[in-house]
mmCIF file of C-alpha atoms in Angstrom:
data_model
loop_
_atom_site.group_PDB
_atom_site.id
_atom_site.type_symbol
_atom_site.label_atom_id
_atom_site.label_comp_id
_atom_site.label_asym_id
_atom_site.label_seq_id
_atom_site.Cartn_x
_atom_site.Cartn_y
_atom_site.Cartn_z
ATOM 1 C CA UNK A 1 160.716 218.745 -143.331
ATOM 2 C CA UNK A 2 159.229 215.550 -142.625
ATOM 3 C CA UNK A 3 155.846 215.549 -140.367
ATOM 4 C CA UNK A 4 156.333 213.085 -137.310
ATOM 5 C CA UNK A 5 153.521 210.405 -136.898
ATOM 6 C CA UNK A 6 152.665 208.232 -134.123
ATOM 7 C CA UNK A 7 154.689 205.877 -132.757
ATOM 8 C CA UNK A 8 153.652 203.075 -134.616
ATOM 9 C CA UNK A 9 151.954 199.776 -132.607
ATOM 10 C CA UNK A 10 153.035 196.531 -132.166
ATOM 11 C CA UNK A 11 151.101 193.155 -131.731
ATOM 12 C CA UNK A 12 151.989 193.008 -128.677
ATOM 13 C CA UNK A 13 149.933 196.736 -128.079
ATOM 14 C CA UNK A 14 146.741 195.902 -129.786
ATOM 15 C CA UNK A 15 146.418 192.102 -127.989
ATOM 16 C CA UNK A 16 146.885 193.837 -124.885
ATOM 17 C CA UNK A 17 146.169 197.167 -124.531
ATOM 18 C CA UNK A 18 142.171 197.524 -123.614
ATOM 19 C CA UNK A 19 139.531 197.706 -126.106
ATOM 20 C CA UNK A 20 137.782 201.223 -126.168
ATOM 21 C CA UNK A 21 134.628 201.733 -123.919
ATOM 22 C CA UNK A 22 132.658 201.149 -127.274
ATOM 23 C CA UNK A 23 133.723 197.775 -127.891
ATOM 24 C CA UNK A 24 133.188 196.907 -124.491
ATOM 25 C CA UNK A 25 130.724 193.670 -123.656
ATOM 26 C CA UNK A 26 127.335 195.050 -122.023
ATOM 27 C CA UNK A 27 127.968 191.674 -119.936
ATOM 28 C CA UNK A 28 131.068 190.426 -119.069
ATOM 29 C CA UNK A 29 131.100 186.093 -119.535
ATOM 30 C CA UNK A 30 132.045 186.022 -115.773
ATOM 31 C CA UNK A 31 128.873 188.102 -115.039
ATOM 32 C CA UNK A 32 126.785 186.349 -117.493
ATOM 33 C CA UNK A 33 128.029 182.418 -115.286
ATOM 34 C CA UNK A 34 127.654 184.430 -111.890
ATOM 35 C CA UNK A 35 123.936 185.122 -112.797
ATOM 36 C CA UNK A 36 123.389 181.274 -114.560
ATOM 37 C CA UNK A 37 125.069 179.886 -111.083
ATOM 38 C CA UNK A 38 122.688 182.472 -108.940
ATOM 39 C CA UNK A 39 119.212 181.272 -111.226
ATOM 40 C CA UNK A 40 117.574 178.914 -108.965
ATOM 41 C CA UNK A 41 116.482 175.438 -110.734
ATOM 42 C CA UNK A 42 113.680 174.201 -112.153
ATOM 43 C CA UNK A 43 111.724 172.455 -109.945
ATOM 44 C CA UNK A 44 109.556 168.853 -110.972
ATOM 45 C CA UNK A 45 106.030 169.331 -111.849
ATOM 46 C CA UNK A 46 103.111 167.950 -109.948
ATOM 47 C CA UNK A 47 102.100 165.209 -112.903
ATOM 48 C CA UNK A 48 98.632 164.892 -111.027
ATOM 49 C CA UNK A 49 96.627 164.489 -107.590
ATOM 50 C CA UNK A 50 98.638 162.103 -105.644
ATOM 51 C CA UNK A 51 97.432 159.559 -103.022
ATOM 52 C CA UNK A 52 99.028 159.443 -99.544
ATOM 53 C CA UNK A 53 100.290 155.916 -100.675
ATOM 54 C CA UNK A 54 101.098 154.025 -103.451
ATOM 55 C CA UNK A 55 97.991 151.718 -102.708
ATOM 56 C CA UNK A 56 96.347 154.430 -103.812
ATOM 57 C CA UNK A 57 97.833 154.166 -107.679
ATOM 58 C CA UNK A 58 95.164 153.588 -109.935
ATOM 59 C CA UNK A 59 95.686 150.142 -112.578
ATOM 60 C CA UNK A 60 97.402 152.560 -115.320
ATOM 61 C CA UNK A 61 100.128 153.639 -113.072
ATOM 62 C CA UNK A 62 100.680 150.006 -111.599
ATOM 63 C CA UNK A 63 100.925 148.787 -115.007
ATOM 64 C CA UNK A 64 103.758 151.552 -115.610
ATOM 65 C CA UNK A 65 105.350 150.341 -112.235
ATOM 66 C CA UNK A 66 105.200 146.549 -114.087
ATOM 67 C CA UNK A 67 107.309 148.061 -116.903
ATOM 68 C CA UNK A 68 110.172 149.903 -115.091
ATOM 69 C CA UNK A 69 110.186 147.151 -111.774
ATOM 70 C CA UNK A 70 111.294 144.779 -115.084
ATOM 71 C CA UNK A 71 113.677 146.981 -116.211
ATOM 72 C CA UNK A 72 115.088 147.905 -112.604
ATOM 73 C CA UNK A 73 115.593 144.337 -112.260
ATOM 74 C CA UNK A 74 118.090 143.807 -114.420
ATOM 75 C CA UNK A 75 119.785 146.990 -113.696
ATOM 76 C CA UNK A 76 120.352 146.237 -110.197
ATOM 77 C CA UNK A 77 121.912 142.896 -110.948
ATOM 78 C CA UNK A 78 118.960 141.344 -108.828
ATOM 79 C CA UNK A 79 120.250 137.305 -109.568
ATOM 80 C CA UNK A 80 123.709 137.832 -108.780
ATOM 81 C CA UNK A 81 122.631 139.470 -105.089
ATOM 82 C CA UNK A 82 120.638 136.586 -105.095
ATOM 83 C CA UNK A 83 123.317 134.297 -105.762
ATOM 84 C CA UNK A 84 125.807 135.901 -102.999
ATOM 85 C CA UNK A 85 123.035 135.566 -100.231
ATOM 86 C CA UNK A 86 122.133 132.030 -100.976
ATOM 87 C CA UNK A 87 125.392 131.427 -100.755
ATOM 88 C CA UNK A 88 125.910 132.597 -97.285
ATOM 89 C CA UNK A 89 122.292 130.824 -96.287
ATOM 90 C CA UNK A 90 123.624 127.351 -97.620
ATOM 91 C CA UNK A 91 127.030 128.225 -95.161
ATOM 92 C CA UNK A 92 124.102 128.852 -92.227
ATOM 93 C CA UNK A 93 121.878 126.256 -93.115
ATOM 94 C CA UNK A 94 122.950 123.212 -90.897
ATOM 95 C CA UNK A 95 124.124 124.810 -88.010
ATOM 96 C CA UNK A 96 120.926 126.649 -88.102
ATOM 97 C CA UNK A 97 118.978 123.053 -88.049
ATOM 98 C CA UNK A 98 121.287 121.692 -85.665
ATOM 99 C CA UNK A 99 120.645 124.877 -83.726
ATOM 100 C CA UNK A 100 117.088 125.150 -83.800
ATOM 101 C CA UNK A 101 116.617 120.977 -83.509
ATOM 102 C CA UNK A 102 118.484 121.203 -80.425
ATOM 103 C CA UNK A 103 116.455 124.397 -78.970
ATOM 104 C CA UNK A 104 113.318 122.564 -79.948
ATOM 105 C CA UNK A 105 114.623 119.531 -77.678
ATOM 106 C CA UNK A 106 114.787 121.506 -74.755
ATOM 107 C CA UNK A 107 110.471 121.701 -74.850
ATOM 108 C CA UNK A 108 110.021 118.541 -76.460
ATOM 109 C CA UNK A 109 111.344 115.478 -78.247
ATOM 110 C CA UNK A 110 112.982 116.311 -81.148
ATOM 111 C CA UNK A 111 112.133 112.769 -82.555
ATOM 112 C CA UNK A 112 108.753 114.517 -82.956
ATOM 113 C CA UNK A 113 110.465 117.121 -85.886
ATOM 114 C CA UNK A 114 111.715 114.378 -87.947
ATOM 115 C CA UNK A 115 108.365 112.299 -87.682
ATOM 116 C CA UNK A 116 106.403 115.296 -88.974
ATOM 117 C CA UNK A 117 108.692 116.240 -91.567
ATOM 118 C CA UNK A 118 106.502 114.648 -94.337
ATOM 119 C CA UNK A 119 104.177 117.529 -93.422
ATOM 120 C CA UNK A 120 107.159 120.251 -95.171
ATOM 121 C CA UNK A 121 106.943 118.182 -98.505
ATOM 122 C CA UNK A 122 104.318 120.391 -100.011
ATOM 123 C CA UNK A 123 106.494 123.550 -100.005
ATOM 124 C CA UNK A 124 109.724 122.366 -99.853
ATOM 125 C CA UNK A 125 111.203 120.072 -102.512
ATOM 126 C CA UNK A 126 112.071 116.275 -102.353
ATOM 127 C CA UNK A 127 114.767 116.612 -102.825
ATOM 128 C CA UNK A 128 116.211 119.639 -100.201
ATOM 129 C CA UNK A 129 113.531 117.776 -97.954
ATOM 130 C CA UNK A 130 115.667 114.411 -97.666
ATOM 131 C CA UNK A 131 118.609 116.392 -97.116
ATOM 132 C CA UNK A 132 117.432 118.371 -94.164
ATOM 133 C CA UNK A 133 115.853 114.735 -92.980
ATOM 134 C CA UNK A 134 119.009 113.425 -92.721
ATOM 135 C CA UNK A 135 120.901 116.345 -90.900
ATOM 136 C CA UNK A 136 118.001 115.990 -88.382
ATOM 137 C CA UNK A 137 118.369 112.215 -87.914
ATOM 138 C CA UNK A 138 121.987 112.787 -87.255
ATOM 139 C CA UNK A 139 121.382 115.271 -84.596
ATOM 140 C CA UNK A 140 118.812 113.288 -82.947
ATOM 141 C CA UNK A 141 121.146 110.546 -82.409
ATOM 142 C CA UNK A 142 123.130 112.493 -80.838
ATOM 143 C CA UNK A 143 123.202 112.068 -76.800
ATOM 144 C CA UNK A 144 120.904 114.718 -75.016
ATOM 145 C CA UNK A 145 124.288 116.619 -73.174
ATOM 146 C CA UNK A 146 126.100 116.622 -76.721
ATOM 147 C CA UNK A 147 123.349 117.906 -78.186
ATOM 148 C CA UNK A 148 123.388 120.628 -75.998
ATOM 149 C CA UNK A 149 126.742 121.599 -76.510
ATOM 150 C CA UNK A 150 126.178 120.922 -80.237
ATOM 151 C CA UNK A 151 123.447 123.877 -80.277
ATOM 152 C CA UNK A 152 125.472 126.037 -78.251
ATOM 153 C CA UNK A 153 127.702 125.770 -80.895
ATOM 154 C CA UNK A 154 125.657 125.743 -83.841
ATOM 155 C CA UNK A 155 124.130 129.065 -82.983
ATOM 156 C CA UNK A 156 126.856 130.876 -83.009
ATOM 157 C CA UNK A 157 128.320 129.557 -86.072
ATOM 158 C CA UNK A 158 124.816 130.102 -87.738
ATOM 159 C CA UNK A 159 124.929 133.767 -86.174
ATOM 160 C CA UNK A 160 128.140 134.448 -87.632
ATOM 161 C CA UNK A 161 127.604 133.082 -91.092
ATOM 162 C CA UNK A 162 123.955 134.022 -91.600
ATOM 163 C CA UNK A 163 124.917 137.352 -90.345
ATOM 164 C CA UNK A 164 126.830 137.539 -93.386
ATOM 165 C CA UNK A 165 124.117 136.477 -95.495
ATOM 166 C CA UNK A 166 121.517 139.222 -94.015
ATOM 167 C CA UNK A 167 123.681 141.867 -94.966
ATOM 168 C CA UNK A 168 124.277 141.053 -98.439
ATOM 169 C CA UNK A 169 120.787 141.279 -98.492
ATOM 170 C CA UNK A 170 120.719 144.352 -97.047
ATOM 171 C CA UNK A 171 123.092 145.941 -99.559
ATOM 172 C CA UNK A 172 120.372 144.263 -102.631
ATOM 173 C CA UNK A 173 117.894 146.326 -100.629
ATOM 174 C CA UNK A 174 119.816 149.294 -100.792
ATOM 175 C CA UNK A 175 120.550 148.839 -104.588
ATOM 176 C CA UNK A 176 117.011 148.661 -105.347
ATOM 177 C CA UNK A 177 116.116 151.795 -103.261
ATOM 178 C CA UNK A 178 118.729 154.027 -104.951
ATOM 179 C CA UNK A 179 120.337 154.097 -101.348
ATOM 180 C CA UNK A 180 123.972 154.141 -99.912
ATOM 181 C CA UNK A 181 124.887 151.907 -96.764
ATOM 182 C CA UNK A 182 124.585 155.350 -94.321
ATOM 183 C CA UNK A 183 124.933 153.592 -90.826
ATOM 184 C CA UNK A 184 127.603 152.948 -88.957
ATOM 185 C CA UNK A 185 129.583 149.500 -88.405
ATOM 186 C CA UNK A 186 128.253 148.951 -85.357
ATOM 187 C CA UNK A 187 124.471 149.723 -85.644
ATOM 188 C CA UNK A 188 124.277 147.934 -89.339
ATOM 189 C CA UNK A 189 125.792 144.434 -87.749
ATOM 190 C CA UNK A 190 123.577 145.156 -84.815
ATOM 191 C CA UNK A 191 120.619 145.578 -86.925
ATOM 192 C CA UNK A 192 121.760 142.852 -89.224
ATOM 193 C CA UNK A 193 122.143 140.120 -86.243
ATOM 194 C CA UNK A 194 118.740 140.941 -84.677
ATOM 195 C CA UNK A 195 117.310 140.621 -87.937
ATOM 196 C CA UNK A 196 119.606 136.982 -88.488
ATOM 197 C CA UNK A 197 118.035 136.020 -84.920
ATOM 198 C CA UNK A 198 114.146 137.084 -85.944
ATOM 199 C CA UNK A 199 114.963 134.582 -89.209
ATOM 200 C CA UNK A 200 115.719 131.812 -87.103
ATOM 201 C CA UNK A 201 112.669 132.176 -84.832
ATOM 202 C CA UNK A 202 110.610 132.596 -87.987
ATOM 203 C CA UNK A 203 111.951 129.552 -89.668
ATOM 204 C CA UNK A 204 111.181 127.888 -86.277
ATOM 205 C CA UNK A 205 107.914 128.974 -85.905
ATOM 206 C CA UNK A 206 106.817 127.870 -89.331
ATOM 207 C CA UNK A 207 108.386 124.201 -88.365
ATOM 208 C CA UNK A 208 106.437 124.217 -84.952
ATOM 209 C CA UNK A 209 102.977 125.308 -87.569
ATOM 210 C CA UNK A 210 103.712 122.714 -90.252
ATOM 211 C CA UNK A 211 105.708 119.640 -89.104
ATOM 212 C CA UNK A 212 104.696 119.897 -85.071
ATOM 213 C CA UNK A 213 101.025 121.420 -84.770
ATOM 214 C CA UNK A 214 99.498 118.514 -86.333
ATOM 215 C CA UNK A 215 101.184 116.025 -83.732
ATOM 216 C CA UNK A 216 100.608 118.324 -80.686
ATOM 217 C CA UNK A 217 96.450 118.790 -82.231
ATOM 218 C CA UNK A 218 96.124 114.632 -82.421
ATOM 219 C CA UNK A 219 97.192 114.146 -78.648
ATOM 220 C CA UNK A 220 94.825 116.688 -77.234
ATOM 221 C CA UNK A 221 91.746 115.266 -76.230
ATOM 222 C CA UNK A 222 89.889 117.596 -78.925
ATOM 223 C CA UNK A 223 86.645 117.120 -80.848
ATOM 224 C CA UNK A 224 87.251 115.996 -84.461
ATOM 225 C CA UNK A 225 86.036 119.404 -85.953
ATOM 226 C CA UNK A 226 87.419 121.582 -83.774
ATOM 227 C CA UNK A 227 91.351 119.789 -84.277
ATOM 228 C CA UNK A 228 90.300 119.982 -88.313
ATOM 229 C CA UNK A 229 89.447 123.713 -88.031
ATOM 230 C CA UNK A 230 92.966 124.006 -86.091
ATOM 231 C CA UNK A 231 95.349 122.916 -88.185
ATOM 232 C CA UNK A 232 93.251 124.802 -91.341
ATOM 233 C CA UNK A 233 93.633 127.994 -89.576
ATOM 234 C CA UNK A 234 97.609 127.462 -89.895
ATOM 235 C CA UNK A 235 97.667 128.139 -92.903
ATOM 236 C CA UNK A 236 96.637 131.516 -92.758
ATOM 237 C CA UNK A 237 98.112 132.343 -89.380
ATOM 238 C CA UNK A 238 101.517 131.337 -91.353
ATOM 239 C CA UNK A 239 100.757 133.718 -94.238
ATOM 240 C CA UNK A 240 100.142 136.877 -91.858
ATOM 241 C CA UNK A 241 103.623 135.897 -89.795
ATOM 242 C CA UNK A 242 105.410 135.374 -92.646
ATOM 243 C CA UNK A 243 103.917 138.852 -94.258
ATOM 244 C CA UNK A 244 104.865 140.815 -91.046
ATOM 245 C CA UNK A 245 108.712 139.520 -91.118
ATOM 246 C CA UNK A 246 109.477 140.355 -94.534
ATOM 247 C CA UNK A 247 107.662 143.692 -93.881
ATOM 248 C CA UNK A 248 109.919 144.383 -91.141
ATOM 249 C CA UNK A 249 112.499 143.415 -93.604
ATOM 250 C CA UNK A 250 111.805 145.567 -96.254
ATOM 251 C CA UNK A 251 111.080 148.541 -93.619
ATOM 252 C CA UNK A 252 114.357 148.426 -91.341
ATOM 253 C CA UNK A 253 117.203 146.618 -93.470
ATOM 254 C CA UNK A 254 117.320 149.056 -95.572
ATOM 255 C CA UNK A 255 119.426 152.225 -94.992
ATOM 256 C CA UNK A 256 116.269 154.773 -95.414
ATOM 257 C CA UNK A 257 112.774 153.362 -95.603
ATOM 258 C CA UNK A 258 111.093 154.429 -99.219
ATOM 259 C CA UNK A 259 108.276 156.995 -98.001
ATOM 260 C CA UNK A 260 104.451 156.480 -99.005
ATOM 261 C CA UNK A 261 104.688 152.449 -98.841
ATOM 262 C CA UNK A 262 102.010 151.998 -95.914
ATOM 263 C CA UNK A 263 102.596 149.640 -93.210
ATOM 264 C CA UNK A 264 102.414 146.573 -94.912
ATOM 265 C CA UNK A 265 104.119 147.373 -98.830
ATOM 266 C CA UNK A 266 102.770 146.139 -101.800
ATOM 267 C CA UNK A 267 106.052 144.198 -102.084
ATOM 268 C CA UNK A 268 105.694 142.671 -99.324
ATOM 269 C CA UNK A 269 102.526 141.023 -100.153
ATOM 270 C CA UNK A 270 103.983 140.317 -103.613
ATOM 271 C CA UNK A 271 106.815 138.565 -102.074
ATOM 272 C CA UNK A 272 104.777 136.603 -98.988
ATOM 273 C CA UNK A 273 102.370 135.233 -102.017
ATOM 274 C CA UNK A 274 105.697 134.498 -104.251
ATOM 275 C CA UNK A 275 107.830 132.500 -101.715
ATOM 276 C CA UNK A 276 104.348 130.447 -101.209
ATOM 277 C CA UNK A 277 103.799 129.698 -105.054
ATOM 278 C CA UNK A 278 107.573 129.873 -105.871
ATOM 279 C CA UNK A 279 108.168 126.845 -103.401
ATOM 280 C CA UNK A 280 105.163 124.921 -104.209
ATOM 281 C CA UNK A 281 105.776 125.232 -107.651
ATOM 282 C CA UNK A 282 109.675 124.333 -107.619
ATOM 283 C CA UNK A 283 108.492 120.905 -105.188
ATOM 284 C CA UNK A 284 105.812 120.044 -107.954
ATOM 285 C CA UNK A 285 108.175 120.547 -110.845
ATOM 286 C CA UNK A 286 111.468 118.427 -109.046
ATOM 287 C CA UNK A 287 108.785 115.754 -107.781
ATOM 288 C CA UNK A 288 107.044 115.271 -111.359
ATOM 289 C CA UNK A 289 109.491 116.300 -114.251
ATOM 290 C CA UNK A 290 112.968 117.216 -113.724
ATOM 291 C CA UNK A 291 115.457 115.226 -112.708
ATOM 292 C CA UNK A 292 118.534 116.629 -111.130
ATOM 293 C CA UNK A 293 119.957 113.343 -110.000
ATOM 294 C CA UNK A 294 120.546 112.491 -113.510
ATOM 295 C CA UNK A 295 122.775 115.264 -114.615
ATOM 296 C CA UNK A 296 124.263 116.169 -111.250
ATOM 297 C CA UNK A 297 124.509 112.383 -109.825
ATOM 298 C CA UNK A 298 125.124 112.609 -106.045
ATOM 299 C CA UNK A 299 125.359 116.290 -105.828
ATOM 300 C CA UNK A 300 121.569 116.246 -107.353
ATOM 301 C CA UNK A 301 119.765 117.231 -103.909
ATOM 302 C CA UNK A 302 122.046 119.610 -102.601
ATOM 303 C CA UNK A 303 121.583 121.493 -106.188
ATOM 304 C CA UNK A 304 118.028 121.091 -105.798
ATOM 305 C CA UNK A 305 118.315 122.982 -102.737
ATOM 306 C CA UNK A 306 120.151 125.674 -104.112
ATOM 307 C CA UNK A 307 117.965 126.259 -106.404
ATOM 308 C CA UNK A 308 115.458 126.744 -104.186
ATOM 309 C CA UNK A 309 116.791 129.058 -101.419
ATOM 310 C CA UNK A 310 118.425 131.230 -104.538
ATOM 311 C CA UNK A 311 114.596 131.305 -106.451
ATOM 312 C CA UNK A 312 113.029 132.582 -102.488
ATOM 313 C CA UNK A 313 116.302 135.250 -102.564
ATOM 314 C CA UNK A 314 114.945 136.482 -105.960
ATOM 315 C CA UNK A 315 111.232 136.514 -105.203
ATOM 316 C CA UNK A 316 112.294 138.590 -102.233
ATOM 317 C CA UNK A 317 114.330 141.079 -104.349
ATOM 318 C CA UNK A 318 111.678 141.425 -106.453
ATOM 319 C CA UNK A 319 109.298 142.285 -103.615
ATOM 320 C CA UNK A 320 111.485 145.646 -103.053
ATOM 321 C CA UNK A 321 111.945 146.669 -106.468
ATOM 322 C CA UNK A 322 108.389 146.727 -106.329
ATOM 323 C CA UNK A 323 108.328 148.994 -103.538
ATOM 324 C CA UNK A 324 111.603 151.200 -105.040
ATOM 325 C CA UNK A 325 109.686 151.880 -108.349
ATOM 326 C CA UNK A 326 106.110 152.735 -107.004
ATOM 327 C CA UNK A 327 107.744 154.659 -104.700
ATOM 328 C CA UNK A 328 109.438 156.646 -107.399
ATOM 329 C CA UNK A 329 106.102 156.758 -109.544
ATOM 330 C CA UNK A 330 104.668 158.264 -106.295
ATOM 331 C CA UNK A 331 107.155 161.185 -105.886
ATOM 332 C CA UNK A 332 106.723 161.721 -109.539
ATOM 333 C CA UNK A 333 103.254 162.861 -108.943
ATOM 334 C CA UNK A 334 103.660 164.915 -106.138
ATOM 335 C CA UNK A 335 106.215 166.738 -107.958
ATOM 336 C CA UNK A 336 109.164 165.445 -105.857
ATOM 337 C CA UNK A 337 112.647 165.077 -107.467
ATOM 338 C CA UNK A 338 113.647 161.534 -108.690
ATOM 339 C CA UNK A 339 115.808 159.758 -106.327
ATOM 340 C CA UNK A 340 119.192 159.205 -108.269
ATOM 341 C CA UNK A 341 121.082 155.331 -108.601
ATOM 342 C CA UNK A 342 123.752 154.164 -106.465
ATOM 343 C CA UNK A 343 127.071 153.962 -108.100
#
């Protein structure tokens, strides 16, 4: 008689039947990514003492900030932001002169702006000059209730349109800081418009220093010296104004101030001292060697002045990659995690 065996097993059986204790894993893979989830990370390492600021860097690691603020402009597409707030400044430019020539009349004569416009020739170009002349000449032929009416009007088309311009700015601020637009509609147009309103009294104030100052200084009954001492010291009370503004710019348009800048950023100065040589330079190149009117014809000034306001966009772009970078370099020494780009 035949022995009976086993019941044989299928395939079926032996994929799913369990294994024996001895083939068991000691660690089961969901065990093993429970434990890989529940490691804590590595944290950045301290690379070195670190100052409170980055004025503190030492000439090795501004050189290395150098090297990545090149790279970082490119990345951050910092001549097309540029390009979108000029255009938005060239929409706000004449309503803002026929705004702030029409304020300007309600103190004084405005025929006084136009005489001392001669006196804006060594930082603005030719060129843009003879265009804002003429906007000015029209406006001052304008009757004195018209006029009023006329800056009523302006300012609130220069509001709305500059507004526009200001926060395209903002967002090239907030591309170069690795940042994301956080506030909300109405606080960013708030902020946006008060910093639109602080422009125009800047650019006023730096008319009043440059084109009026010298006119107001020759009517006073002044000694010689003390009216040339005067008008020098305009110079450098223009500097420091224009320093504070775009250090107010770089600290609240953003959507989070980069930390360990100082009051006044090295950006800031970088930018201040740019926008002074930038200008100069672009008025001494259009007055001596190129010539626009040639290839452009008629349209020749108004490119020139393009060209201009979009080289002062870029200069001030540059001013807070600066900042973004050293900033970075900074929390790279104290061991801080690197801030990651905006998509």
């Amino acid at each position: 008689m035949r022995t009976p065996t086993p019941p044989e097993r299928s395939v079926l059986d032996a994929v799913f039947d369990p294994l024996p204790d001895s083939m068991q894993p000691e660690n089961p893979p969901a065990a093993d990514k429970a434990e890989a989830k529940a490691e804590p990370e590595s944290t950045p390492v301290p690379t070195g003492p670190a100052p409170d600021t980055v004025w503190g860097l030492k000439f090795k690691q501004w050189w290395a900030v150098l090297k990545d603020t090149v790279t970082e402009i490119g990345e951050d597409r910092v001549t097309s932001v540029a390009g979108g707030v000029t255009f938005f400044a060239i929409l706000a430019l004449f309503p803002a002169i026929t705004a702030l020539v029409s304020l300007f009349g309600v103190f004084a004569d405005p025929a006084l702006v136009n005489e001392q416009l001669d006196n804006l020739g060594k930082v603005v170009p030719p060129s843009a000059l003879e265009i804002i002349r003429g906007q000015v000449q029209e406006i001052i032929k304008t009757p004195g209730t018209a006029l009023s009416v006329a800056g009523i009007v302006g300012l609130l088309v220069t509001l709305w349109s500059a507004n526009g311009g200001m926060k395209a700015l903002i967002d090239g601020l907030n591309v170069a800081l690795f940042q994301s637009e956080e506030r909300g509609f109405i606080k960013l147009n708030l902020i946006s418009l008060a910093m639109t309103v602080g422009a125009m009294v800047l650019v006023m104030l730096l008319v009043l220093a440059v084109a009026v100052l010298p006119a107001v200084l020759h009517m006073l009954p002044l000694v010689p010296d003390t009216k040339a001492i005067l008008t020098m010291l305009r110079w450098p009370i223009m500097f420091a104004v224009l320093l504070l503004a775009i250090s107010a710019l770089y600290r609240w348009g953003p959507s989070r101030r980069a930390e360990g800048l100082g009051k006044i950023s090295p950006g800031a100065v970088l930018a201040t001292v740019g926008l002074i040589i930038t200008s100069a330079g672009f008025s001494f190149y259009t007055s001596n060697f190129a010539s626009y009117n040639e290839t452009y014809g008629t349209l020749g000034a108004a490119v020139v002045l393009m060209m201009w306001m979009w080289l002062s966009s870029i200069v001030i772009m540059v001013g807070a990659e600066v900042n973004s970078v050293a900033a970075e370099h900074l929390r790279e020494m104290k061991g801080e995690p690197k801030l990651s780009k905006r998509k």
